[in-house]
Amino acid sequence: MPELPEVEITARRIDAALRGATIESAMAPGINALKTFDPPLDALAGRAITAVRRRGKHLVVDASGDLSLLIHLMSAGRLQLYDRRASIKDRTSRLLVRIEGDRELRLREFGTKQRAWVKLLATDAVEQDDAIAALGPEAWPEPPEMQQLLAGQGARPLHAVLRDQHVITGIGRSWVDEILWTARLSPFKRGDDLDAREATALREAIVTRLGGAIEHYEGVLQLPLPDKLPLPLEVHRRQGEPCPRCGATIEAVHYEDYVLCYCPQDQTGGRVLKDRRLSRLLK
Ligand SMILES: [Zn+2]
């Protein structure tokens, strides 16, 4: 799932390449991808792209004359710019925006599920759209003060509350593990139970890890962006490997559709948390 740093670098690279370019035509081959019908996609023809930007984990393509494409990649979507146009047979295509000079901006989605979506909206309606209006404050570059933010969120564990886009937007399964490891906080610590020192460490970890990832991508990524971005992760999906900071073994808790990783030495006072999948297997 592309999270804030991955969506940010995608927006930056495509913005640099397409700002000012004219759209020839647009179509949505995915049956479920386009969530709006008025204005029609044809309304984009002949307009210039004025910006490509990120909002939370969404991408926004602004066109001249007050029209914007709002795009959510969900877990398996990618927005990519190609020098050549897609074959009609490319079954991963969800949205094709043809650009003057044979280029094509393409929303593709991998896997069996069609979840990525697109809306064509008036530019000034983007912030009022249900998907955007419900978002919490951006996690980067200036996240809010965390003690205050999480105080009203009840007894939810940090690994869950930080991934709630209504509370703070941009963090998902990969970066939450990294942020909590950097802040030396247990993923199961209650979000409403942070002292001032912990809240400061958490906020700093959010800024440094998300910002650090974007900086990393700035150095290594050029167009065309690869399908799989090289995430600079230190603990996520590294269960069984030594912690890069203290050498203890990285442990994991498996959920139905994702895995949470942490360093017991640094984050849970040496305690290895119960792995529900493991305990089910042992029954
Ligand atoms: Zn460690």
CSV table of C-alpha atoms and ligand atoms in Angstrom, one decimal:
chain,number,residue,atom,x,y,z
A,1,MET,CA,0.0,0.0,0.0
A,2,PRO,CA,1.6,3.3,-1.0
A,3,GLU,CA,1.7,5.6,2.0
A,4,LEU,CA,2.5,9.3,2.3
A,5,PRO,CA,6.2,9.1,1.2
A,6,GLU,CA,5.4,6.9,-1.8
A,7,VAL,CA,2.5,9.1,-2.9
A,8,GLU,CA,4.5,12.3,-2.3
A,9,ILE,CA,7.4,11.2,-4.6
A,10,THR,CA,4.9,10.0,-7.2
A,11,ALA,CA,3.2,13.4,-7.2
A,12,ARG,CA,6.5,15.2,-7.4
A,13,ARG,CA,7.9,13.2,-10.2
A,14,ILE,CA,4.8,13.3,-12.3
A,15,ASP,CA,4.2,17.0,-11.6
A,16,ALA,CA,7.7,17.9,-12.8
A,17,ALA,CA,7.1,15.9,-16.0
A,18,LEU,CA,3.6,17.0,-16.8
A,19,ARG,CA,3.0,20.5,-15.5
A,20,GLY,CA,1.8,22.6,-18.4
A,21,ALA,CA,1.2,19.6,-20.8
A,22,THR,CA,-2.1,19.3,-22.6
A,23,ILE,CA,-4.5,16.4,-22.1
A,24,GLU,CA,-5.6,14.9,-25.4
A,25,SER,CA,-8.2,12.5,-24.0
A,26,ALA,CA,-9.1,10.5,-21.0
A,27,MET,CA,-10.8,7.2,-20.4
A,28,ALA,CA,-11.5,4.7,-17.6
A,29,PRO,CA,-11.3,1.1,-18.7
A,30,GLY,CA,-11.8,-0.3,-15.2
A,31,ILE,CA,-15.5,-0.9,-14.7
A,32,ASN,CA,-15.5,0.2,-11.1
A,33,ALA,CA,-12.7,2.8,-11.0
A,34,LEU,CA,-14.5,6.0,-12.0
A,35,LYS,CA,-16.8,7.1,-9.2
A,36,THR,CA,-18.3,10.2,-10.8
A,37,PHE,CA,-20.2,10.8,-14.0
A,38,ASP,CA,-20.7,14.6,-14.1
A,39,PRO,CA,-18.6,16.2,-15.5
A,40,PRO,CA,-17.7,13.4,-17.9
A,41,LEU,CA,-14.1,12.4,-18.4
A,42,ASP,CA,-14.2,13.9,-21.9
A,43,ALA,CA,-14.3,17.3,-20.3
A,44,LEU,CA,-10.6,16.9,-19.7
A,45,ALA,CA,-9.7,16.9,-23.4
A,46,GLY,CA,-7.8,20.0,-24.4
A,47,ARG,CA,-7.1,21.2,-20.9
A,48,ALA,CA,-3.6,21.8,-19.5
A,49,ILE,CA,-2.3,20.0,-16.4
A,50,THR,CA,-1.6,22.7,-13.9
A,51,ALA,CA,-0.3,20.6,-11.0
A,52,VAL,CA,0.0,17.0,-9.7
A,53,ARG,CA,-0.1,16.9,-5.9
A,54,ARG,CA,-0.7,14.8,-2.9
A,55,ARG,CA,-3.5,15.0,-0.3
A,56,GLY,CA,-3.1,12.4,2.4
A,57,LYS,CA,-2.6,9.1,0.5
A,58,HIS,CA,-4.5,10.5,-2.5
A,59,LEU,CA,-3.2,12.0,-5.7
A,60,VAL,CA,-4.8,15.1,-7.3
A,61,VAL,CA,-4.2,16.0,-10.9
A,62,ASP,CA,-5.3,19.6,-11.4
A,63,ALA,CA,-6.3,20.7,-14.9
A,64,SER,CA,-6.9,24.2,-16.3
A,65,GLY,CA,-10.5,25.5,-16.0
A,66,ASP,CA,-11.2,24.3,-12.5
A,67,LEU,CA,-11.2,20.5,-13.0
A,68,SER,CA,-9.3,18.0,-10.9
A,69,LEU,CA,-8.9,14.2,-10.9
A,70,LEU,CA,-8.9,12.9,-7.3
A,71,ILE,CA,-7.2,9.4,-7.2
A,72,HIS,CA,-6.9,6.9,-4.5
A,73,LEU,CA,-4.5,4.0,-5.2
A,74,MET,CA,-5.8,1.8,-2.3
A,75,SER,CA,-3.5,-1.1,-1.7
A,76,ALA,CA,-2.5,-2.2,-5.2
A,77,GLY,CA,-2.9,0.9,-7.5
A,78,ARG,CA,0.0,2.8,-9.1
A,79,LEU,CA,0.0,6.0,-11.0
A,80,GLN,CA,2.7,6.0,-13.7
A,81,LEU,CA,3.7,8.1,-16.7
A,82,TYR,CA,4.7,6.3,-19.8
A,83,ASP,CA,6.3,7.4,-23.1
A,84,ARG,CA,4.0,5.1,-25.0
A,85,ARG,CA,0.3,4.4,-24.8
A,86,ALA,CA,-1.1,1.2,-23.2
A,87,SER,CA,-2.3,-1.7,-25.2
A,88,ILE,CA,-6.1,-1.9,-24.9
A,89,LYS,CA,-5.4,-5.4,-23.6
A,90,ASP,CA,-3.6,-4.2,-20.5
A,91,ARG,CA,-6.1,-5.5,-17.9
A,92,THR,CA,-4.4,-3.6,-15.1
A,93,SER,CA,-5.5,-0.2,-16.6
A,94,ARG,CA,-8.0,1.7,-14.6
A,95,LEU,CA,-7.6,5.2,-16.0
A,96,LEU,CA,-5.7,6.4,-19.0
A,97,VAL,CA,-5.0,10.1,-19.5
A,98,ARG,CA,-3.4,10.7,-22.9
A,99,ILE,CA,-1.0,13.6,-23.1
A,100,GLU,CA,0.1,15.4,-26.2
A,101,GLY,CA,3.2,13.8,-27.8
A,102,ASP,CA,2.2,10.2,-27.2
A,103,ARG,CA,2.7,10.1,-23.4
A,104,GLU,CA,0.2,8.5,-21.1
A,105,LEU,CA,-0.6,8.9,-17.5
A,106,ARG,CA,-1.9,5.5,-16.4
A,107,LEU,CA,-3.6,4.3,-13.2
A,108,ARG,CA,-2.9,0.6,-13.0
A,109,GLU,CA,-3.9,-1.9,-10.4
A,110,PHE,CA,-2.4,-5.2,-9.6
A,111,GLY,CA,-4.0,-8.2,-8.1
A,112,THR,CA,-7.6,-9.5,-8.4
A,113,LYS,CA,-9.5,-6.8,-6.6
A,114,GLN,CA,-10.6,-3.5,-8.1
A,115,ARG,CA,-10.4,-1.0,-5.3
A,116,ALA,CA,-8.4,2.0,-6.7
A,117,TRP,CA,-10.8,4.8,-7.6
A,118,VAL,CA,-11.0,8.1,-9.4
A,119,LYS,CA,-13.3,11.1,-9.2
A,120,LEU,CA,-13.5,14.0,-11.6
A,121,LEU,CA,-14.4,17.1,-9.6
A,122,ALA,CA,-14.4,20.8,-9.8
A,123,THR,CA,-11.0,21.8,-8.2
A,124,ASP,CA,-12.6,23.7,-5.4
A,125,ALA,CA,-14.8,20.7,-4.6
A,126,VAL,CA,-11.8,18.5,-3.8
A,127,GLU,CA,-11.5,19.6,-0.2
A,128,GLN,CA,-15.2,19.1,0.3
A,129,ASP,CA,-15.3,15.6,-1.2
A,130,ASP,CA,-16.3,12.9,1.4
A,131,ALA,CA,-12.9,11.2,1.1
A,132,ILE,CA,-10.9,14.3,1.8
A,133,ALA,CA,-13.2,16.2,4.2
A,134,ALA,CA,-13.0,13.3,6.6
A,135,LEU,CA,-9.2,13.2,6.8
A,136,GLY,CA,-7.3,14.2,9.9
A,137,PRO,CA,-4.3,16.6,9.7
A,138,GLU,CA,-1.4,15.7,7.4
A,139,ALA,CA,1.3,13.6,9.1
A,140,TRP,CA,4.0,15.4,7.2
A,141,PRO,CA,5.7,17.9,7.1
A,142,GLU,CA,4.1,19.5,10.2
A,143,PRO,CA,2.2,16.9,12.2
A,144,PRO,CA,0.1,18.2,15.1
A,145,GLU,CA,1.1,17.9,18.7
A,146,MET,CA,0.5,14.2,19.4
A,147,GLN,CA,-0.5,14.2,23.1
A,148,GLN,CA,-3.4,16.5,22.3
A,149,LEU,CA,-4.3,14.8,19.1
A,150,LEU,CA,-4.5,11.3,20.6
A,151,ALA,CA,-6.0,12.3,24.0
A,152,GLY,CA,-9.5,12.2,22.5
A,153,GLN,CA,-9.1,8.9,20.7
A,154,GLY,CA,-9.8,6.6,23.6
A,155,ALA,CA,-7.8,3.5,24.6
A,156,ARG,CA,-6.8,2.5,21.1
A,157,PRO,CA,-3.3,1.1,20.6
A,158,LEU,CA,-0.8,3.3,18.8
A,159,HIS,CA,-0.4,0.9,15.9
A,160,ALA,CA,-4.1,1.2,15.1
A,161,VAL,CA,-4.8,4.9,16.0
A,162,LEU,CA,-1.9,6.2,13.9
A,163,ARG,CA,-3.2,4.3,10.9
A,164,ASP,CA,-6.6,5.8,11.2
A,165,GLN,CA,-6.8,8.4,8.4
A,166,HIS,CA,-9.5,10.3,10.3
A,167,VAL,CA,-7.1,10.9,13.1
A,168,ILE,CA,-3.9,11.7,11.2
A,169,THR,CA,-3.5,11.1,7.5
A,170,GLY,CA,-0.7,9.5,5.5
A,171,ILE,CA,0.6,6.6,7.8
A,172,GLY,CA,-0.2,3.0,7.0
A,173,ARG,CA,1.0,-0.5,7.9
A,174,SER,CA,4.6,-0.1,6.8
A,175,TRP,CA,5.5,3.3,8.2
A,176,VAL,CA,3.6,2.8,11.5
A,177,ASP,CA,6.1,0.0,12.4
A,178,GLU,CA,9.0,2.2,11.5
A,179,ILE,CA,7.8,5.3,13.3
A,180,LEU,CA,7.0,3.4,16.6
A,181,TRP,CA,10.4,1.6,16.4
A,182,THR,CA,12.2,5.0,15.9
A,183,ALA,CA,10.2,6.5,18.8
A,184,ARG,CA,10.9,3.4,21.0
A,185,LEU,CA,7.2,3.0,21.7
A,186,SER,CA,5.2,-0.2,22.1
A,187,PRO,CA,2.7,-0.7,19.3
A,188,PHE,CA,0.2,-1.6,22.0
A,189,LYS,CA,0.7,1.4,24.1
A,190,ARG,CA,-2.6,3.3,24.4
A,191,GLY,CA,-2.6,6.4,22.3
A,192,ASP,CA,-4.3,8.4,25.0
A,193,ASP,CA,-1.6,7.4,27.5
A,194,LEU,CA,1.4,9.3,26.2
A,195,ASP,CA,3.5,11.4,28.5
A,196,ALA,CA,5.1,14.6,27.2
A,197,ARG,CA,8.4,12.9,26.4
A,198,GLU,CA,6.8,10.1,24.5
A,199,ALA,CA,4.5,12.4,22.6
A,200,THR,CA,7.5,14.5,21.5
A,201,ALA,CA,9.5,11.3,20.5
A,202,LEU,CA,6.5,10.1,18.5
A,203,ARG,CA,6.1,13.4,16.6
A,204,GLU,CA,9.8,13.6,15.9
A,205,ALA,CA,9.8,10.0,14.6
A,206,ILE,CA,6.9,10.8,12.2
A,207,VAL,CA,8.7,13.8,10.8
A,208,THR,CA,12.1,12.1,10.5
A,209,ARG,CA,10.9,8.7,9.1
A,210,LEU,CA,8.4,10.1,6.5
A,211,GLY,CA,10.7,13.0,5.6
A,212,GLY,CA,13.7,10.6,5.4
A,213,ALA,CA,11.8,8.3,3.1
A,214,ILE,CA,10.9,11.1,0.7
A,215,GLU,CA,14.6,12.3,0.7
A,216,HIS,CA,15.7,8.7,0.0
A,217,TYR,CA,13.3,8.5,-2.9
A,218,GLU,CA,14.5,11.8,-4.2
A,219,GLY,CA,17.9,10.3,-4.6
A,220,VAL,CA,17.0,6.9,-6.1
A,221,LEU,CA,13.8,7.3,-8.1
A,222,GLN,CA,13.3,8.6,-11.6
A,223,LEU,CA,10.5,8.2,-14.1
A,224,PRO,CA,9.2,5.7,-15.0
A,225,LEU,CA,8.6,4.8,-11.4
A,226,PRO,CA,8.9,1.1,-10.8
A,227,ASP,CA,5.8,-1.0,-9.8
A,228,LYS,CA,7.4,-1.8,-6.5
A,229,LEU,CA,9.1,1.1,-4.8
A,230,PRO,CA,12.2,0.4,-2.8
A,231,LEU,CA,10.9,1.3,0.7
A,232,PRO,CA,13.8,2.1,3.1
A,233,LEU,CA,12.4,0.0,6.0
A,234,GLU,CA,14.3,-1.2,9.0
A,235,VAL,CA,11.8,-3.3,11.0
A,236,HIS,CA,8.6,-3.8,8.9
A,237,ARG,CA,8.6,-7.3,7.4
A,238,ARG,CA,11.9,-8.0,9.1
A,239,GLN,CA,10.7,-10.5,11.7
A,240,GLY,CA,13.5,-12.9,12.7
A,241,GLU,CA,16.2,-10.5,11.6
A,242,PRO,CA,18.4,-8.5,14.1
A,243,CYS,CA,17.3,-5.1,15.1
A,244,PRO,CA,19.6,-2.6,13.3
A,245,ARG,CA,19.8,-0.6,16.5
A,246,CYS,CA,20.3,-3.1,19.4
A,247,GLY,CA,20.7,-6.5,17.7
A,248,ALA,CA,17.7,-8.1,19.4
A,249,THR,CA,15.5,-10.3,17.2
A,250,ILE,CA,12.7,-8.4,15.5
A,251,GLU,CA,9.3,-10.0,16.5
A,252,ALA,CA,6.0,-9.9,14.7
A,253,VAL,CA,2.3,-10.1,15.5
A,254,HIS,CA,0.3,-11.5,12.6
A,255,TYR,CA,-3.2,-10.3,11.8
A,256,GLU,CA,-5.5,-11.6,9.1
A,257,ASP,CA,-4.3,-9.3,6.5
A,258,TYR,CA,-1.1,-7.7,7.8
A,259,VAL,CA,1.9,-8.2,10.1
A,260,LEU,CA,3.1,-5.8,12.7
A,261,CYS,CA,6.8,-5.9,13.5
A,262,TYR,CA,8.7,-4.5,16.6
A,263,CYS,CA,11.9,-4.8,18.6
A,264,PRO,CA,11.1,-6.2,22.1
A,265,GLN,CA,14.3,-4.8,23.5
A,266,ASP,CA,13.6,-1.2,22.4
A,267,GLN,CA,9.8,-1.1,22.5
A,268,THR,CA,8.2,-3.5,24.9
A,269,GLY,CA,10.6,-3.7,27.8
A,270,GLY,CA,11.8,-7.1,26.6
A,271,ARG,CA,8.4,-8.6,26.4
A,272,VAL,CA,7.4,-10.6,23.3
A,273,LEU,CA,3.8,-9.9,22.5
A,274,LYS,CA,1.4,-12.7,21.9
A,275,ASP,CA,1.2,-13.6,18.3
A,276,ARG,CA,-2.4,-14.5,17.7
A,277,ARG,CA,-1.7,-16.6,14.6
A,278,LEU,CA,1.0,-18.5,16.4
A,279,SER,CA,-1.2,-19.2,19.4
A,280,ARG,CA,-4.0,-20.4,17.1
A,281,LEU,CA,-1.6,-22.8,15.4
A,282,LEU,CA,-0.5,-24.2,18.7
A,283,LYS,CA,-4.0,-24.9,20.0
B,1,ZN,ZN,16.2,-3.0,19.0
